[in-house]
CSV table of C-alpha atoms in Angstrom, one decimal:
chain,number,residue,atom,x,y,z
E,7,UNK,CA,0.0,0.0,0.0
E,8,UNK,CA,1.4,3.4,-1.0
E,9,UNK,CA,2.5,6.0,1.5
E,10,UNK,CA,-0.4,8.2,0.7
E,11,UNK,CA,-2.9,5.5,1.7
E,12,UNK,CA,-1.0,4.5,4.8
E,13,UNK,CA,-1.0,8.2,5.9
E,14,UNK,CA,-4.7,8.5,5.2
E,15,UNK,CA,-5.4,5.4,7.4
E,16,UNK,CA,-3.2,6.8,10.2
E,17,UNK,CA,-5.0,10.2,10.0
E,18,UNK,CA,-8.4,8.5,10.2
E,19,UNK,CA,-7.4,6.5,13.3
E,20,UNK,CA,-5.8,9.5,15.0
E,21,UNK,CA,-8.7,11.7,14.0
E,22,UNK,CA,-11.1,9.4,15.7
E,23,UNK,CA,-9.0,9.6,18.9
E,24,UNK,CA,-7.9,13.2,19.0
E,25,UNK,CA,-10.8,15.0,17.3
E,26,UNK,CA,-11.5,18.6,18.3
E,27,UNK,CA,-15.2,18.3,18.8
E,28,UNK,CA,-15.9,22.0,18.3
E,29,UNK,CA,-14.1,22.1,15.0
E,30,UNK,CA,-15.8,19.0,13.8
E,31,UNK,CA,-19.3,20.3,14.8
E,32,UNK,CA,-18.6,23.5,12.9
E,33,UNK,CA,-17.5,21.6,9.8
E,34,UNK,CA,-20.5,19.3,9.6
E,35,UNK,CA,-22.9,22.1,10.4
E,36,UNK,CA,-21.5,24.2,7.5
E,37,UNK,CA,-21.7,21.2,5.2
E,38,UNK,CA,-25.4,20.7,6.1
E,39,UNK,CA,-26.1,24.4,5.5
E,40,UNK,CA,-24.4,24.3,2.1
E,41,UNK,CA,-26.1,21.1,1.0
E,42,UNK,CA,-29.5,22.5,2.0
E,43,UNK,CA,-28.8,25.8,0.3
E,44,UNK,CA,-27.8,24.2,-3.0
E,45,UNK,CA,-30.3,21.3,-3.1
E,46,UNK,CA,-33.1,22.0,-0.7
E,47,UNK,CA,-34.1,20.6,2.7
E,48,UNK,CA,-35.6,17.3,1.6
E,49,UNK,CA,-33.2,14.5,2.5
E,50,UNK,CA,-34.9,12.1,0.0
E,51,UNK,CA,-34.3,14.5,-2.9
E,52,UNK,CA,-30.9,15.8,-1.9
E,53,UNK,CA,-28.2,13.1,-1.7
E,54,UNK,CA,-25.6,15.6,-0.6
E,55,UNK,CA,-27.7,16.7,2.3
E,56,UNK,CA,-28.5,13.1,3.2
E,57,UNK,CA,-24.7,12.3,3.3
E,58,UNK,CA,-24.1,15.5,5.4
E,59,UNK,CA,-26.7,14.6,7.9
E,60,UNK,CA,-25.3,11.0,8.2
E,61,UNK,CA,-21.8,12.5,8.7
E,62,UNK,CA,-23.2,14.8,11.4
E,63,UNK,CA,-24.9,11.9,13.2
E,64,UNK,CA,-21.7,9.9,13.1
E,65,UNK,CA,-20.0,12.6,15.2
E,66,UNK,CA,-23.0,13.0,17.5
E,67,UNK,CA,-24.1,16.4,16.4
E,68,UNK,CA,-27.5,16.9,18.3
E,69,UNK,CA,-30.7,16.4,16.3
E,70,UNK,CA,-31.9,19.9,17.0
E,71,UNK,CA,-28.6,21.4,15.7
E,72,UNK,CA,-29.0,19.3,12.5
E,73,UNK,CA,-32.5,20.6,12.0
E,74,UNK,CA,-31.5,24.2,12.6
E,75,UNK,CA,-28.6,23.9,10.1
E,76,UNK,CA,-31.0,22.6,7.5
E,77,UNK,CA,-33.4,25.5,8.1
E,78,UNK,CA,-30.5,28.0,7.9
E,79,UNK,CA,-29.4,26.6,4.6
E,80,UNK,CA,-32.9,26.8,3.1
E,81,UNK,CA,-33.4,30.3,4.4
E,82,UNK,CA,-36.2,29.3,6.7
E,83,UNK,CA,-34.1,30.7,9.6
E,84,UNK,CA,-32.0,33.8,9.0
E,85,UNK,CA,-28.2,33.2,9.1
E,86,UNK,CA,-25.0,34.4,7.6
E,87,UNK,CA,-24.5,33.7,3.9
E,88,UNK,CA,-22.0,30.8,3.6
E,89,UNK,CA,-20.3,30.3,0.2
E,90,UNK,CA,-18.4,27.2,-0.9
E,91,UNK,CA,-15.0,27.8,-2.5
E,92,UNK,CA,-12.3,25.4,-3.7
E,93,UNK,CA,-8.8,26.9,-3.6
E,94,UNK,CA,-5.9,25.3,-5.4
E,95,UNK,CA,-2.2,25.5,-4.7
E,96,UNK,CA,1.1,23.8,-3.9
E,97,UNK,CA,2.9,22.6,-0.8
E,98,UNK,CA,6.7,22.0,-0.6
E,99,UNK,CA,8.0,19.4,-3.1
E,100,UNK,CA,5.5,20.3,-5.8
E,101,UNK,CA,2.7,18.6,-3.9
E,102,UNK,CA,-0.7,19.6,-5.2
E,103,UNK,CA,-3.3,20.7,-2.8
E,104,UNK,CA,-7.1,21.3,-3.1
E,105,UNK,CA,-8.6,23.3,-0.2
E,106,UNK,CA,-12.4,23.1,0.2
E,107,UNK,CA,-13.7,26.1,2.2
E,108,UNK,CA,-17.0,27.4,3.5
E,109,UNK,CA,-16.9,31.1,4.3
E,110,UNK,CA,-18.9,34.2,4.9
E,111,UNK,CA,-16.0,36.4,3.9
E,112,UNK,CA,-14.1,35.3,0.8
E,113,UNK,CA,-11.5,38.1,0.9
E,114,UNK,CA,-10.5,37.2,4.5
E,115,UNK,CA,-10.3,33.5,3.8
E,116,UNK,CA,-8.3,33.7,0.6
E,117,UNK,CA,-5.7,36.0,2.3
E,118,UNK,CA,-5.4,33.6,5.2
E,119,UNK,CA,-5.1,30.5,3.0
E,120,UNK,CA,-2.4,32.3,0.9
E,121,UNK,CA,-0.5,33.2,4.1
E,122,UNK,CA,-0.6,29.6,5.4
E,123,UNK,CA,0.7,28.2,2.1
E,124,UNK,CA,3.4,30.9,1.7
E,125,UNK,CA,4.6,30.5,5.3
E,126,UNK,CA,5.0,26.8,4.8
E,127,UNK,CA,7.0,27.0,1.6
E,128,UNK,CA,4.1,26.6,-0.8
E,129,UNK,CA,1.9,28.9,-2.9
E,130,UNK,CA,-1.7,29.6,-3.8
E,131,UNK,CA,-2.4,28.9,-7.5
E,132,UNK,CA,-4.9,29.9,-10.1
E,133,UNK,CA,-8.2,28.1,-10.5
E,134,UNK,CA,-7.6,24.9,-12.5
E,135,UNK,CA,-3.9,24.5,-11.8
E,136,UNK,CA,-4.2,21.3,-9.8
E,137,UNK,CA,-7.9,20.2,-9.9
E,138,UNK,CA,-7.3,18.1,-13.0
E,139,UNK,CA,-5.0,15.9,-10.9
E,140,UNK,CA,-7.9,14.7,-8.8
E,141,UNK,CA,-11.1,12.7,-9.4
E,142,UNK,CA,-14.3,13.2,-7.4
E,143,UNK,CA,-15.3,9.7,-6.1
E,144,UNK,CA,-17.8,8.2,-3.7
E,145,UNK,CA,-16.0,6.0,-1.1
E,146,UNK,CA,-17.3,3.4,1.3
E,147,UNK,CA,-15.0,1.6,3.7
E,148,UNK,CA,-15.5,-1.8,5.2
E,149,UNK,CA,-13.3,-3.6,7.8
E,150,UNK,CA,-11.4,-6.5,6.4
E,151,UNK,CA,-12.0,-8.7,9.4
E,152,UNK,CA,-15.7,-8.6,8.8
E,153,UNK,CA,-16.0,-9.0,5.0
E,154,UNK,CA,-14.1,-10.4,2.0
E,155,UNK,CA,-13.7,-8.8,-1.4
E,156,UNK,CA,-16.1,-11.2,-3.1
E,157,UNK,CA,-18.9,-10.3,-0.7
E,158,UNK,CA,-18.5,-6.6,-1.4
E,159,UNK,CA,-18.1,-7.0,-5.1
E,160,UNK,CA,-21.2,-9.1,-5.4
E,161,UNK,CA,-23.5,-6.5,-3.8
E,162,UNK,CA,-21.6,-3.4,-4.9
E,163,UNK,CA,-21.3,-4.0,-8.6
E,164,UNK,CA,-24.9,-4.8,-9.0
E,165,UNK,CA,-25.8,-1.5,-7.2
E,166,UNK,CA,-23.5,0.6,-9.4
E,167,UNK,CA,-20.2,0.5,-7.6
E,168,UNK,CA,-17.1,0.7,-9.8
E,169,UNK,CA,-14.5,-1.2,-7.9
E,170,UNK,CA,-13.3,-2.6,-4.6
E,171,UNK,CA,-9.7,-1.8,-3.6
E,172,UNK,CA,-7.4,-3.1,-0.9
E,173,UNK,CA,-6.6,-0.2,1.5
E,174,UNK,CA,-4.6,-1.9,4.2
E,175,UNK,CA,-6.9,-2.8,7.1
E,176,UNK,CA,-10.0,-1.9,5.1
E,177,UNK,CA,-11.7,-2.5,1.8
E,178,UNK,CA,-12.5,0.7,-0.1
E,179,UNK,CA,-15.5,0.6,-2.4
E,180,UNK,CA,-15.4,3.3,-5.1
E,181,UNK,CA,-18.4,4.7,-6.9
E,182,UNK,CA,-19.4,7.7,-9.0
E,183,UNK,CA,-20.5,10.5,-6.6
E,184,UNK,CA,-24.1,10.3,-7.9
E,185,UNK,CA,-24.3,6.6,-7.2
E,186,UNK,CA,-23.0,6.6,-3.6
E,187,UNK,CA,-26.4,6.8,-1.9
E,188,UNK,CA,-27.8,3.9,-4.0
E,189,UNK,CA,-24.8,1.8,-3.2
E,190,UNK,CA,-25.0,2.6,0.5
E,191,UNK,CA,-28.6,1.5,0.5
E,192,UNK,CA,-27.7,-1.7,-1.3
E,193,UNK,CA,-25.1,-2.6,1.3
E,194,UNK,CA,-27.4,-1.7,4.2
E,195,UNK,CA,-30.2,-3.8,2.8
E,196,UNK,CA,-27.7,-6.7,2.5
E,197,UNK,CA,-26.7,-6.4,6.1
E,198,UNK,CA,-23.2,-5.2,5.3
E,199,UNK,CA,-22.1,-2.4,7.6
E,200,UNK,CA,-19.6,0.2,6.3
E,201,UNK,CA,-17.5,2.3,8.7
E,202,UNK,CA,-17.4,5.4,6.5
E,203,UNK,CA,-19.2,6.8,3.5
E,204,UNK,CA,-18.1,10.0,1.8
E,205,UNK,CA,-17.6,11.9,-1.5
E,206,UNK,CA,-14.0,12.9,-1.7
E,207,UNK,CA,-11.2,13.9,-4.1
E,208,UNK,CA,-8.8,11.1,-5.0
E,209,UNK,CA,-5.4,11.9,-6.5
E,210,UNK,CA,-4.8,10.3,-9.9
E,211,UNK,CA,-1.1,9.9,-9.1
E,212,UNK,CA,1.0,10.7,-6.0
E,213,UNK,CA,4.3,12.6,-5.6
E,214,UNK,CA,7.0,10.9,-3.5
E,215,UNK,CA,8.6,13.2,-1.0
E,216,UNK,CA,11.6,12.6,1.3
E,217,UNK,CA,11.3,12.7,5.1
E,218,UNK,CA,12.2,16.4,5.5
E,219,UNK,CA,9.9,17.6,2.7
E,220,UNK,CA,7.1,15.3,4.0
E,221,UNK,CA,7.3,16.9,7.4
E,222,UNK,CA,6.9,20.3,5.8
E,223,UNK,CA,4.0,19.2,3.8
E,224,UNK,CA,2.2,17.7,6.8
E,225,UNK,CA,2.8,21.0,8.7
E,226,UNK,CA,1.1,22.9,5.9
E,227,UNK,CA,-1.7,20.4,5.7
E,228,UNK,CA,-2.4,20.5,9.4
E,229,UNK,CA,-2.4,24.4,9.5
E,230,UNK,CA,-4.9,24.4,6.7
E,231,UNK,CA,-7.0,21.7,8.2
E,232,UNK,CA,-7.2,23.6,11.5
E,233,UNK,CA,-8.4,26.8,9.8
E,234,UNK,CA,-12.0,27.6,10.8
E,235,UNK,CA,-13.2,28.1,7.2
E,236,UNK,CA,-11.6,25.0,5.8
E,237,UNK,CA,-13.8,22.0,5.4
E,238,UNK,CA,-11.3,19.6,3.8
E,239,UNK,CA,-7.8,19.5,2.4
E,240,UNK,CA,-6.8,17.1,-0.4
E,241,UNK,CA,-3.2,16.4,-1.4
E,242,UNK,CA,-1.2,14.0,-3.6
E,243,UNK,CA,1.9,13.4,-1.6
E,244,UNK,CA,3.4,10.0,-0.9
E,245,UNK,CA,5.3,9.8,2.4
E,246,UNK,CA,8.4,7.7,3.1
E,247,UNK,CA,8.1,4.7,5.4
E,248,UNK,CA,10.3,6.1,8.1
E,249,UNK,CA,8.1,9.2,8.5
E,250,UNK,CA,5.0,7.0,8.4
E,251,UNK,CA,6.4,4.9,11.3
E,252,UNK,CA,6.9,8.0,13.4
E,253,UNK,CA,3.4,9.2,12.7
E,254,UNK,CA,1.9,5.8,13.6
E,255,UNK,CA,3.7,5.9,16.9
Protein backbone atom coordinates (compact mmCIF):
# COMPACT_ATOMS: atom_id res chain seq x y z
CA UNK A 1 0.00 0.00 0.00
CA UNK A 2 1.40 3.40 -1.00
CA UNK A 3 2.53 5.97 1.54
CA UNK A 4 -0.41 8.21 0.75
CA UNK A 5 -2.92 5.50 1.66
CA UNK A 6 -1.00 4.53 4.80
CA UNK A 7 -0.97 8.17 5.90
CA UNK A 8 -4.72 8.48 5.24
CA UNK A 9 -5.38 5.43 7.42
CA UNK A 10 -3.19 6.81 10.23
CA UNK A 11 -4.97 10.16 9.96
CA UNK A 12 -8.39 8.54 10.21
CA UNK A 13 -7.40 6.54 13.29
CA UNK A 14 -5.82 9.49 15.04
CA UNK A 15 -8.70 11.72 13.99
CA UNK A 16 -11.14 9.42 15.75
CA UNK A 17 -9.00 9.56 18.90
CA UNK A 18 -7.93 13.21 18.95
CA UNK A 19 -10.83 14.97 17.27
CA UNK A 20 -11.48 18.55 18.27
CA UNK A 21 -15.21 18.31 18.78
CA UNK A 22 -15.92 22.03 18.32
CA UNK A 23 -14.12 22.10 14.97
CA UNK A 24 -15.85 18.96 13.78
CA UNK A 25 -19.27 20.26 14.78
CA UNK A 26 -18.61 23.52 12.91
CA UNK A 27 -17.47 21.60 9.84
CA UNK A 28 -20.46 19.27 9.62
CA UNK A 29 -22.89 22.12 10.38
CA UNK A 30 -21.52 24.18 7.51
CA UNK A 31 -21.75 21.21 5.16
CA UNK A 32 -25.41 20.70 6.08
CA UNK A 33 -26.12 24.40 5.47
CA UNK A 34 -24.37 24.34 2.10
CA UNK A 35 -26.09 21.14 1.00
CA UNK A 36 -29.51 22.51 1.97
CA UNK A 37 -28.78 25.85 0.31
CA UNK A 38 -27.79 24.21 -2.98
CA UNK A 39 -30.27 21.33 -3.12
CA UNK A 40 -33.12 22.04 -0.73
CA UNK A 41 -34.06 20.62 2.66
CA UNK A 42 -35.60 17.31 1.55
CA UNK A 43 -33.24 14.47 2.47
CA UNK A 44 -34.86 12.07 0.00
CA UNK A 45 -34.34 14.45 -2.91
CA UNK A 46 -30.93 15.80 -1.88
CA UNK A 47 -28.21 13.13 -1.73
CA UNK A 48 -25.56 15.59 -0.58
CA UNK A 49 -27.73 16.70 2.32
CA UNK A 50 -28.48 13.10 3.23
CA UNK A 51 -24.74 12.35 3.34
CA UNK A 52 -24.07 15.51 5.36
CA UNK A 53 -26.71 14.56 7.93
CA UNK A 54 -25.31 11.02 8.21
CA UNK A 55 -21.84 12.48 8.75
CA UNK A 56 -23.20 14.82 11.43
CA UNK A 57 -24.92 11.94 13.20
CA UNK A 58 -21.70 9.91 13.13
CA UNK A 59 -19.96 12.62 15.21
CA UNK A 60 -22.99 12.95 17.51
CA UNK A 61 -24.15 16.41 16.45
CA UNK A 62 -27.46 16.86 18.30
CA UNK A 63 -30.65 16.40 16.31
CA UNK A 64 -31.88 19.94 17.02
CA UNK A 65 -28.65 21.42 15.67
CA UNK A 66 -28.99 19.34 12.49
CA UNK A 67 -32.54 20.59 11.99
CA UNK A 68 -31.49 24.20 12.64
CA UNK A 69 -28.62 23.93 10.14
CA UNK A 70 -31.01 22.65 7.46
CA UNK A 71 -33.40 25.54 8.08
CA UNK A 72 -30.53 28.03 7.94
CA UNK A 73 -29.41 26.56 4.64
CA UNK A 74 -32.85 26.79 3.07
CA UNK A 75 -33.39 30.31 4.43
CA UNK A 76 -36.22 29.30 6.75
CA UNK A 77 -34.10 30.71 9.58
CA UNK A 78 -31.99 33.82 9.04
CA UNK A 79 -28.24 33.19 9.07
CA UNK A 80 -24.99 34.44 7.63
CA UNK A 81 -24.52 33.66 3.94
CA UNK A 82 -22.05 30.79 3.57
CA UNK A 83 -20.29 30.26 0.24
CA UNK A 84 -18.40 27.18 -0.91
CA UNK A 85 -15.02 27.79 -2.54
CA UNK A 86 -12.28 25.44 -3.73
CA UNK A 87 -8.76 26.87 -3.55
CA UNK A 88 -5.86 25.28 -5.41
CA UNK A 89 -2.18 25.48 -4.66
CA UNK A 90 1.11 23.79 -3.92
CA UNK A 91 2.92 22.61 -0.82
CA UNK A 92 6.71 22.03 -0.65
CA UNK A 93 8.04 19.42 -3.06
CA UNK A 94 5.54 20.31 -5.78
CA UNK A 95 2.73 18.59 -3.89
CA UNK A 96 -0.70 19.57 -5.25
CA UNK A 97 -3.35 20.72 -2.78
CA UNK A 98 -7.08 21.28 -3.07
CA UNK A 99 -8.58 23.26 -0.20
CA UNK A 100 -12.35 23.12 0.19
CA UNK A 101 -13.66 26.06 2.21
CA UNK A 102 -17.00 27.37 3.45
CA UNK A 103 -16.88 31.06 4.32
CA UNK A 104 -18.92 34.19 4.90
CA UNK A 105 -15.98 36.39 3.90
CA UNK A 106 -14.09 35.31 0.76
CA UNK A 107 -11.49 38.10 0.95
CA UNK A 108 -10.49 37.19 4.49
CA UNK A 109 -10.34 33.49 3.78
CA UNK A 110 -8.26 33.67 0.60
CA UNK A 111 -5.75 35.98 2.32
CA UNK A 112 -5.38 33.59 5.25
CA UNK A 113 -5.09 30.51 3.00
CA UNK A 114 -2.42 32.27 0.92
CA UNK A 115 -0.51 33.17 4.09
CA UNK A 116 -0.56 29.59 5.41
CA UNK A 117 0.73 28.19 2.11
CA UNK A 118 3.43 30.85 1.71
CA UNK A 119 4.60 30.55 5.30
CA UNK A 120 4.96 26.78 4.83
CA UNK A 121 6.98 27.04 1.62
CA UNK A 122 4.09 26.59 -0.80
CA UNK A 123 1.93 28.90 -2.89
CA UNK A 124 -1.67 29.59 -3.82
CA UNK A 125 -2.36 28.88 -7.49
CA UNK A 126 -4.87 29.87 -10.12
CA UNK A 127 -8.18 28.10 -10.53
CA UNK A 128 -7.65 24.87 -12.47
CA UNK A 129 -3.93 24.55 -11.78
CA UNK A 130 -4.20 21.28 -9.83
CA UNK A 131 -7.87 20.24 -9.86
CA UNK A 132 -7.28 18.14 -12.98
CA UNK A 133 -4.97 15.90 -10.94
CA UNK A 134 -7.87 14.67 -8.78
CA UNK A 135 -11.09 12.72 -9.42
CA UNK A 136 -14.26 13.17 -7.36
CA UNK A 137 -15.30 9.75 -6.11
CA UNK A 138 -17.77 8.20 -3.73
CA UNK A 139 -16.01 6.04 -1.14
CA UNK A 140 -17.30 3.43 1.31
CA UNK A 141 -14.97 1.62 3.70
CA UNK A 142 -15.48 -1.81 5.22
CA UNK A 143 -13.32 -3.60 7.83
CA UNK A 144 -11.38 -6.51 6.38
CA UNK A 145 -11.97 -8.67 9.44
CA UNK A 146 -15.72 -8.55 8.76
CA UNK A 147 -15.98 -9.03 4.99
CA UNK A 148 -14.11 -10.43 2.04
CA UNK A 149 -13.67 -8.81 -1.35
CA UNK A 150 -16.06 -11.18 -3.11
CA UNK A 151 -18.94 -10.28 -0.75
CA UNK A 152 -18.47 -6.58 -1.36
CA UNK A 153 -18.10 -6.96 -5.11
CA UNK A 154 -21.25 -9.07 -5.43
CA UNK A 155 -23.47 -6.46 -3.77
CA UNK A 156 -21.61 -3.36 -4.90
CA UNK A 157 -21.27 -3.98 -8.61
CA UNK A 158 -24.94 -4.82 -8.96
CA UNK A 159 -25.84 -1.53 -7.22
CA UNK A 160 -23.54 0.59 -9.36
CA UNK A 161 -20.16 0.53 -7.59
CA UNK A 162 -17.10 0.68 -9.84
CA UNK A 163 -14.46 -1.23 -7.91
CA UNK A 164 -13.26 -2.60 -4.57
CA UNK A 165 -9.69 -1.76 -3.57
CA UNK A 166 -7.38 -3.11 -0.88
CA UNK A 167 -6.62 -0.21 1.46
CA UNK A 168 -4.59 -1.87 4.19
CA UNK A 169 -6.89 -2.85 7.06
CA UNK A 170 -10.01 -1.87 5.14
CA UNK A 171 -11.72 -2.51 1.82
CA UNK A 172 -12.46 0.66 -0.15
CA UNK A 173 -15.51 0.57 -2.43
CA UNK A 174 -15.43 3.30 -5.08
CA UNK A 175 -18.42 4.74 -6.92
CA UNK A 176 -19.41 7.70 -9.02
CA UNK A 177 -20.50 10.47 -6.60
CA UNK A 178 -24.09 10.30 -7.88
CA UNK A 179 -24.26 6.55 -7.22
CA UNK A 180 -23.03 6.65 -3.62
CA UNK A 181 -26.44 6.81 -1.94
CA UNK A 182 -27.82 3.91 -3.98
CA UNK A 183 -24.76 1.78 -3.25
CA UNK A 184 -24.99 2.63 0.46
CA UNK A 185 -28.62 1.51 0.52
CA UNK A 186 -27.73 -1.74 -1.25
CA UNK A 187 -25.10 -2.64 1.34
CA UNK A 188 -27.40 -1.69 4.21
CA UNK A 189 -30.20 -3.83 2.76
CA UNK A 190 -27.74 -6.73 2.45
CA UNK A 191 -26.73 -6.36 6.10
CA UNK A 192 -23.18 -5.24 5.30
CA UNK A 193 -22.08 -2.41 7.59
CA UNK A 194 -19.59 0.20 6.35
CA UNK A 195 -17.48 2.31 8.70
CA UNK A 196 -17.36 5.39 6.49
CA UNK A 197 -19.18 6.76 3.45
CA UNK A 198 -18.13 9.97 1.77
CA UNK A 199 -17.60 11.86 -1.45
CA UNK A 200 -13.97 12.86 -1.72
CA UNK A 201 -11.23 13.91 -4.13
CA UNK A 202 -8.84 11.08 -5.01
CA UNK A 203 -5.44 11.92 -6.54
CA UNK A 204 -4.81 10.28 -9.91
CA UNK A 205 -1.12 9.93 -9.07
CA UNK A 206 1.01 10.69 -6.03
CA UNK A 207 4.27 12.62 -5.62
CA UNK A 208 6.99 10.89 -3.55
CA UNK A 209 8.61 13.17 -0.97
CA UNK A 210 11.56 12.59 1.35
CA UNK A 211 11.26 12.72 5.13
CA UNK A 212 12.24 16.39 5.47
CA UNK A 213 9.88 17.55 2.72
CA UNK A 214 7.12 15.26 3.99
CA UNK A 215 7.32 16.86 7.44
CA UNK A 216 6.95 20.31 5.85
CA UNK A 217 3.98 19.17 3.77
CA UNK A 218 2.24 17.75 6.83
CA UNK A 219 2.80 21.00 8.73
CA UNK A 220 1.09 22.94 5.93
CA UNK A 221 -1.69 20.37 5.71
CA UNK A 222 -2.39 20.55 9.44
CA UNK A 223 -2.36 24.36 9.48
CA UNK A 224 -4.90 24.42 6.66
CA UNK A 225 -7.02 21.69 8.24
CA UNK A 226 -7.15 23.65 11.51
CA UNK A 227 -8.42 26.82 9.81
CA UNK A 228 -11.99 27.64 10.82
CA UNK A 229 -13.21 28.10 7.23
CA UNK A 230 -11.56 24.99 5.79
CA UNK A 231 -13.83 22.00 5.36
CA UNK A 232 -11.33 19.59 3.81
CA UNK A 233 -7.83 19.46 2.39
CA UNK A 234 -6.84 17.05 -0.40
CA UNK A 235 -3.23 16.45 -1.44
CA UNK A 236 -1.25 14.03 -3.61
CA UNK A 237 1.91 13.39 -1.55
CA UNK A 238 3.41 9.95 -0.91
CA UNK A 239 5.26 9.78 2.43
CA UNK A 240 8.37 7.66 3.06
CA UNK A 241 8.14 4.66 5.40
CA UNK A 242 10.33 6.14 8.15
CA UNK A 243 8.08 9.18 8.52
CA UNK A 244 4.98 6.98 8.44
CA UNK A 245 6.41 4.88 11.29
CA UNK A 246 6.90 8.02 13.38
CA UNK A 247 3.35 9.17 12.68
CA UNK A 248 1.91 5.77 13.56
CA UNK A 249 3.65 5.87 16.93
